[in-house]
Amino acid sequence: MGLTTLRDYDEYTFTHSVNVCIFSVALGRKLGLTKLQLYDLACGPVPRRGKSRVPLEVLNKQGA
């Protein structure tokens, strides 16, 4: 549910979260982590769904 909300709110942040998850699990597999450890690792990017409460002007601000 949270990722659906994030995808509907900001496609870039959603895509970034999914990519981080995929790369994290791939690296974890290479390191020989257990399935439970991989699951925990995959859930790491999920808290980004809280960004759906940040105004888009702030979230997508250009520059410093």
Coordinates of C-alpha atoms in Angstrom, one line a residue, residues 17-64:
S17 CA 13.4 3.0 -3.9
V18 CA 12.8 -0.1 -6.1
N19 CA 16.3 0.2 -7.7
V20 CA 17.9 0.5 -4.3
C21 CA 16.0 -2.6 -3.1
I22 CA 17.1 -4.6 -6.2
F23 CA 20.7 -3.7 -6.0
S24 CA 20.8 -4.3 -2.2
V25 CA 19.3 -7.8 -2.6
A26 CA 21.7 -8.6 -5.5
L27 CA 24.7 -7.5 -3.3
G28 CA 23.4 -9.4 -0.3
R29 CA 23.1 -12.6 -2.4
K30 CA 26.6 -12.2 -3.6
L31 CA 27.7 -11.9 0.0
G32 CA 25.9 -15.1 0.9
L33 CA 23.2 -13.7 3.2
T34 CA 20.3 -15.9 4.3
K35 CA 16.8 -15.4 2.9
L36 CA 15.7 -13.7 6.1
Q37 CA 18.6 -11.3 5.9
L38 CA 17.8 -10.6 2.3
Y39 CA 14.2 -9.9 3.2
D40 CA 15.3 -7.5 5.9
L41 CA 17.7 -5.9 3.4
A42 CA 15.0 -5.5 0.8
C43 CA 12.7 -3.7 3.2
G44 CA 15.3 -1.0 3.8
P45 CA 14.1 1.4 1.0
V46 CA 10.5 1.1 2.0
P47 CA 10.5 3.9 4.6
R48 CA 10.9 6.3 1.7
R49 CA 7.2 6.1 1.3
G50 CA 7.1 8.8 4.0
K51 CA 8.2 11.2 1.4
S52 CA 4.6 11.3 0.1
R53 CA 4.0 13.8 2.9
V54 CA 6.7 16.2 1.6
P55 CA 5.5 18.8 -0.8
L56 CA 6.6 18.1 -4.4
E57 CA 8.2 21.6 -4.6
V58 CA 10.6 20.5 -1.8
L59 CA 11.0 16.9 -2.9
N60 CA 12.0 17.9 -6.5
K61 CA 13.8 21.1 -5.7
Q62 CA 16.7 21.8 -8.1
G63 CA 20.1 23.0 -6.8
A64 CA 21.3 23.3 -3.2

